[in-house]
Amino acid sequence: MITSLRGIILQKRPPWLWLEVQGVGYELEMPLSSFYQMVDAGETLLVHTHLTIREDAHLLYGFMSVAERDTFRLLIRVNGIGGKVALACLSGLPAEKLGQAVAEGNVAQLTAIPGIGPKTAERLVVELRDKMGGISALPTSKAVSGDPRQEAIAALLTLGYKPAQASQTIGNLGDGLGLEDLIRQALQQLSRH
């Protein structure tokens, strides 16, 4: 519903960020690691977002990259992982290292994250091993534009395709295509198989 916000940082109070967009202030909860990458208060920032609507609250989560947001979305699909624990995972390990730990079944590295015990770590590995192995570091929000190929791969991962399948399909497409064309052509190729 709200995919990103670009605005002026009003205040940083980890894990909370207050961002003013067109005169409206938003409170976003973010991984602690995001604050190390962030520009100073008073400067403009692009934040990728995930909105969770519950009966008792509307929660807006913010991320410095599409890869972080996509990883968060995969994590909250796992039984027993909510927004707080997913943020703790991303605060403890960058998205690509978290994906690597899950893909390799590195339970010891996962249990080092606060809030992740052995059973939850095993559940993460079992449920996400095929989905997280190909998450790569996309440009952070300090960059104005990202690599359309990496964003297309991230989109395919979000749709449930396996990392190897998404990377290979996007890699087979011609150069110079925009994000929408890459996704459209990739989905056409994938639907033929």
mmCIF file of C-alpha atoms in Angstrom:
data_model
loop_
_atom_site.group_PDB
_atom_site.id
_atom_site.type_symbol
_atom_site.label_atom_id
_atom_site.label_comp_id
_atom_site.label_asym_id
_atom_site.label_seq_id
_atom_site.Cartn_x
_atom_site.Cartn_y
_atom_site.Cartn_z
ATOM 1 C CA MET A 1 0.000 0.000 0.000
ATOM 2 C CA ILE A 2 2.795 2.437 0.899
ATOM 3 C CA THR A 3 5.899 1.187 -0.907
ATOM 4 C CA SER A 4 8.267 4.036 -0.067
ATOM 5 C CA LEU A 5 8.481 7.511 1.419
ATOM 6 C CA ARG A 6 10.838 10.328 0.486
ATOM 7 C CA GLY A 7 11.028 13.128 2.996
ATOM 8 C CA ILE A 8 13.022 15.102 5.499
ATOM 9 C CA ILE A 9 14.296 13.401 8.626
ATOM 10 C CA LEU A 10 12.741 15.123 11.638
ATOM 11 C CA GLN A 11 14.268 12.953 14.320
ATOM 12 C CA LYS A 12 16.190 9.709 14.753
ATOM 13 C CA ARG A 13 15.307 7.776 17.918
ATOM 14 C CA PRO A 14 16.405 4.197 17.190
ATOM 15 C CA PRO A 15 14.538 2.061 16.347
ATOM 16 C CA TRP A 16 12.164 4.911 15.428
ATOM 17 C CA LEU A 17 12.572 7.391 12.587
ATOM 18 C CA TRP A 18 10.336 10.414 12.183
ATOM 19 C CA LEU A 19 10.079 11.468 8.546
ATOM 20 C CA GLU A 20 8.148 14.471 7.207
ATOM 21 C CA VAL A 21 6.662 13.980 3.748
ATOM 22 C CA GLN A 22 4.717 16.879 2.234
ATOM 23 C CA GLY A 23 3.830 18.239 5.674
ATOM 24 C CA VAL A 24 2.778 14.871 7.133
ATOM 25 C CA GLY A 25 4.982 13.255 9.787
ATOM 26 C CA TYR A 26 5.449 9.485 9.664
ATOM 27 C CA GLU A 27 6.842 7.306 12.426
ATOM 28 C CA LEU A 28 8.698 4.304 11.049
ATOM 29 C CA GLU A 29 10.272 1.440 12.947
ATOM 30 C CA MET A 30 13.549 0.362 11.351
ATOM 31 C CA PRO A 31 16.385 -2.111 11.886
ATOM 32 C CA LEU A 32 19.065 -0.584 14.113
ATOM 33 C CA SER A 33 21.654 -1.148 11.396
ATOM 34 C CA SER A 34 19.764 1.292 9.139
ATOM 35 C CA PHE A 35 20.672 4.205 11.355
ATOM 36 C CA TYR A 36 24.383 3.737 10.567
ATOM 37 C CA GLN A 37 23.704 4.209 6.834
ATOM 38 C CA MET A 38 21.355 7.155 7.246
ATOM 39 C CA VAL A 39 21.936 10.803 6.385
ATOM 40 C CA ASP A 40 21.653 13.409 9.168
ATOM 41 C CA ALA A 41 18.446 14.922 10.556
ATOM 42 C CA GLY A 42 17.173 17.722 8.342
ATOM 43 C CA GLU A 43 18.290 15.980 5.157
ATOM 44 C CA THR A 44 16.142 14.161 2.577
ATOM 45 C CA LEU A 45 15.902 10.382 2.702
ATOM 46 C CA LEU A 46 14.146 7.681 0.671
ATOM 47 C CA VAL A 47 12.866 4.832 2.834
ATOM 48 C CA HIS A 48 11.334 1.613 1.474
ATOM 49 C CA THR A 49 8.353 0.632 3.607
ATOM 50 C CA HIS A 50 6.107 -2.194 4.730
ATOM 51 C CA LEU A 51 2.723 -1.415 6.284
ATOM 52 C CA THR A 52 1.138 -3.886 8.693
ATOM 53 C CA ILE A 53 -2.482 -3.294 9.645
ATOM 54 C CA ARG A 54 -3.696 -4.988 12.786
ATOM 55 C CA GLU A 55 -6.900 -4.614 14.719
ATOM 56 C CA ASP A 56 -5.158 -2.474 17.345
ATOM 57 C CA ALA A 57 -2.477 -0.678 15.306
ATOM 58 C CA HIS A 58 -1.132 0.385 11.925
ATOM 59 C CA LEU A 59 2.614 -0.291 11.925
ATOM 60 C CA LEU A 60 4.922 1.252 9.345
ATOM 61 C CA TYR A 61 8.329 -0.382 8.990
ATOM 62 C CA GLY A 62 11.154 1.289 7.083
ATOM 63 C CA PHE A 63 14.202 -0.096 5.277
ATOM 64 C CA MET A 64 17.229 1.378 3.547
ATOM 65 C CA SER A 65 17.082 -1.087 0.625
ATOM 66 C CA VAL A 66 14.556 -3.172 -1.262
ATOM 67 C CA ALA A 67 16.550 -6.283 -0.275
ATOM 68 C CA GLU A 68 16.067 -5.465 3.420
ATOM 69 C CA ARG A 69 12.327 -4.991 2.937
ATOM 70 C CA ASP A 70 11.997 -8.194 0.929
ATOM 71 C CA THR A 71 13.914 -10.108 3.594
ATOM 72 C CA PHE A 72 11.622 -8.651 6.280
ATOM 73 C CA ARG A 73 8.576 -9.790 4.281
ATOM 74 C CA LEU A 74 9.959 -13.319 4.000
ATOM 75 C CA LEU A 75 10.763 -13.425 7.722
ATOM 76 C CA ILE A 76 7.291 -12.377 8.899
ATOM 77 C CA ARG A 77 5.758 -15.213 6.864
ATOM 78 C CA VAL A 78 7.478 -17.720 9.131
ATOM 79 C CA ASN A 79 5.313 -18.973 11.999
ATOM 80 C CA GLY A 80 6.425 -17.340 15.258
ATOM 81 C CA ILE A 81 8.265 -14.430 13.592
ATOM 82 C CA GLY A 82 6.582 -11.065 13.960
ATOM 83 C CA GLY A 83 7.715 -7.588 13.040
ATOM 84 C CA LYS A 84 9.857 -7.090 16.160
ATOM 85 C CA VAL A 85 11.793 -10.333 15.729
ATOM 86 C CA ALA A 86 12.186 -9.745 11.977
ATOM 87 C CA LEU A 87 13.660 -6.307 12.728
ATOM 88 C CA ALA A 88 15.967 -7.894 15.307
ATOM 89 C CA CYS A 89 17.165 -10.326 12.631
ATOM 90 C CA LEU A 90 17.934 -7.466 10.240
ATOM 91 C CA SER A 91 19.571 -5.489 13.047
ATOM 92 C CA GLY A 92 21.804 -8.466 13.828
ATOM 93 C CA LEU A 93 22.802 -9.384 10.272
ATOM 94 C CA PRO A 94 22.605 -7.540 6.931
ATOM 95 C CA ALA A 95 19.984 -8.984 4.553
ATOM 96 C CA GLU A 96 22.508 -10.753 2.342
ATOM 97 C CA LYS A 97 24.370 -12.320 5.307
ATOM 98 C CA LEU A 98 21.067 -13.375 6.877
ATOM 99 C CA GLY A 99 20.070 -14.990 3.572
ATOM 100 C CA GLN A 100 23.430 -16.738 3.408
ATOM 101 C CA ALA A 101 23.099 -18.029 6.997
ATOM 102 C CA VAL A 102 19.637 -19.405 6.226
ATOM 103 C CA ALA A 103 20.728 -20.926 2.895
ATOM 104 C CA GLU A 104 23.712 -22.619 4.566
ATOM 105 C CA GLY A 105 21.619 -23.789 7.536
ATOM 106 C CA ASN A 106 23.934 -21.933 9.945
ATOM 107 C CA VAL A 107 21.806 -22.313 13.092
ATOM 108 C CA ALA A 108 24.650 -21.093 15.352
ATOM 109 C CA GLN A 109 24.812 -17.748 13.539
ATOM 110 C CA LEU A 110 21.024 -17.388 13.600
ATOM 111 C CA THR A 111 20.718 -18.162 17.333
ATOM 112 C CA ALA A 112 23.237 -15.385 18.055
ATOM 113 C CA ILE A 113 20.454 -12.938 17.096
ATOM 114 C CA PRO A 114 18.420 -11.804 20.134
ATOM 115 C CA GLY A 115 14.952 -13.385 20.072
ATOM 116 C CA ILE A 116 15.975 -16.342 17.885
ATOM 117 C CA GLY A 117 16.263 -19.646 19.718
ATOM 118 C CA PRO A 118 17.272 -23.020 18.265
ATOM 119 C CA LYS A 119 13.726 -24.036 17.282
ATOM 120 C CA THR A 120 13.037 -20.721 15.553
ATOM 121 C CA ALA A 121 16.405 -20.865 13.774
ATOM 122 C CA GLU A 122 15.598 -24.355 12.496
ATOM 123 C CA ARG A 123 12.166 -23.161 11.346
ATOM 124 C CA LEU A 124 13.802 -20.256 9.471
ATOM 125 C CA VAL A 125 16.160 -22.642 7.707
ATOM 126 C CA VAL A 126 13.435 -25.141 6.783
ATOM 127 C CA GLU A 127 10.906 -22.566 5.565
ATOM 128 C CA LEU A 128 13.219 -20.049 3.892
ATOM 129 C CA ARG A 129 16.288 -21.938 2.659
ATOM 130 C CA ASP A 130 15.175 -21.930 -1.003
ATOM 131 C CA LYS A 131 13.814 -18.386 -0.873
ATOM 132 C CA MET A 132 16.624 -16.436 0.781
ATOM 133 C CA GLY A 133 19.765 -17.781 -0.824
ATOM 134 C CA GLY A 134 19.775 -15.237 -3.647
ATOM 135 C CA ILE A 135 19.034 -12.041 -1.778
ATOM 136 C CA SER A 136 21.728 -9.623 -2.764
ATOM 137 C CA ALA A 137 22.724 -6.241 -1.516
ATOM 138 C CA LEU A 138 20.773 -3.678 -3.472
ATOM 139 C CA PRO A 139 21.800 -0.039 -3.413
ATOM 140 C CA THR A 140 20.786 1.712 -0.224
ATOM 141 C CA SER A 141 18.395 4.631 -0.173
ATOM 142 C CA LYS A 142 21.279 7.082 -0.384
ATOM 143 C CA ALA A 143 21.365 6.196 -4.069
ATOM 144 C CA VAL A 144 18.726 7.839 -6.233
ATOM 145 C CA SER A 145 18.169 4.853 -8.516
ATOM 146 C CA GLY A 146 18.818 1.143 -8.145
ATOM 147 C CA ASP A 147 19.887 -1.540 -10.578
ATOM 148 C CA PRO A 148 16.700 -2.627 -12.402
ATOM 149 C CA ARG A 149 18.052 -6.178 -12.782
ATOM 150 C CA GLN A 150 18.593 -6.579 -9.020
ATOM 151 C CA GLU A 151 15.190 -5.037 -8.296
ATOM 152 C CA ALA A 152 13.546 -7.413 -10.796
ATOM 153 C CA ILE A 153 15.246 -10.392 -9.113
ATOM 154 C CA ALA A 154 14.010 -9.130 -5.730
ATOM 155 C CA ALA A 155 10.486 -8.828 -7.155
ATOM 156 C CA LEU A 156 10.588 -12.427 -8.414
ATOM 157 C CA LEU A 157 11.824 -13.620 -5.013
ATOM 158 C CA THR A 158 8.916 -11.823 -3.366
ATOM 159 C CA LEU A 159 6.575 -13.661 -5.733
ATOM 160 C CA GLY A 160 7.996 -16.964 -4.473
ATOM 161 C CA TYR A 161 10.451 -17.913 -7.218
ATOM 162 C CA LYS A 162 13.710 -19.553 -6.157
ATOM 163 C CA PRO A 163 16.851 -17.371 -6.181
ATOM 164 C CA ALA A 164 18.665 -19.402 -8.847
ATOM 165 C CA GLN A 165 15.581 -19.425 -11.069
ATOM 166 C CA ALA A 166 15.042 -15.653 -10.687
ATOM 167 C CA SER A 167 18.709 -14.789 -11.322
ATOM 168 C CA GLN A 168 18.978 -17.042 -14.369
ATOM 169 C CA THR A 169 15.743 -15.756 -15.919
ATOM 170 C CA ILE A 170 16.702 -12.084 -15.483
ATOM 171 C CA GLY A 171 20.232 -12.853 -16.703
ATOM 172 C CA ASN A 172 18.820 -14.272 -19.953
ATOM 173 C CA LEU A 173 16.973 -11.049 -20.796
ATOM 174 C CA GLY A 174 18.422 -8.338 -23.039
ATOM 175 C CA ASP A 175 20.287 -5.275 -21.807
ATOM 176 C CA GLY A 176 18.753 -1.820 -21.512
ATOM 177 C CA LEU A 177 15.319 -2.950 -20.290
ATOM 178 C CA GLY A 178 13.520 -1.029 -17.551
ATOM 179 C CA LEU A 179 12.266 -2.634 -14.346
ATOM 180 C CA GLU A 180 8.694 -3.160 -15.584
ATOM 181 C CA ASP A 181 9.846 -4.740 -18.869
ATOM 182 C CA LEU A 182 12.292 -7.022 -17.043
ATOM 183 C CA ILE A 183 9.582 -8.270 -14.682
ATOM 184 C CA ARG A 184 6.998 -8.669 -17.462
ATOM 185 C CA GLN A 185 9.366 -10.615 -19.744
ATOM 186 C CA ALA A 186 10.673 -12.733 -16.860
ATOM 187 C CA LEU A 187 7.144 -13.710 -15.825
ATOM 188 C CA GLN A 188 6.321 -14.595 -19.443
ATOM 189 C CA GLN A 189 9.405 -16.848 -19.634
ATOM 190 C CA LEU A 190 8.698 -18.439 -16.268
ATOM 191 C CA SER A 191 5.064 -19.173 -17.157
ATOM 192 C CA ARG A 192 6.225 -21.136 -20.250
ATOM 193 C CA HIS A 193 8.253 -23.583 -18.149
#
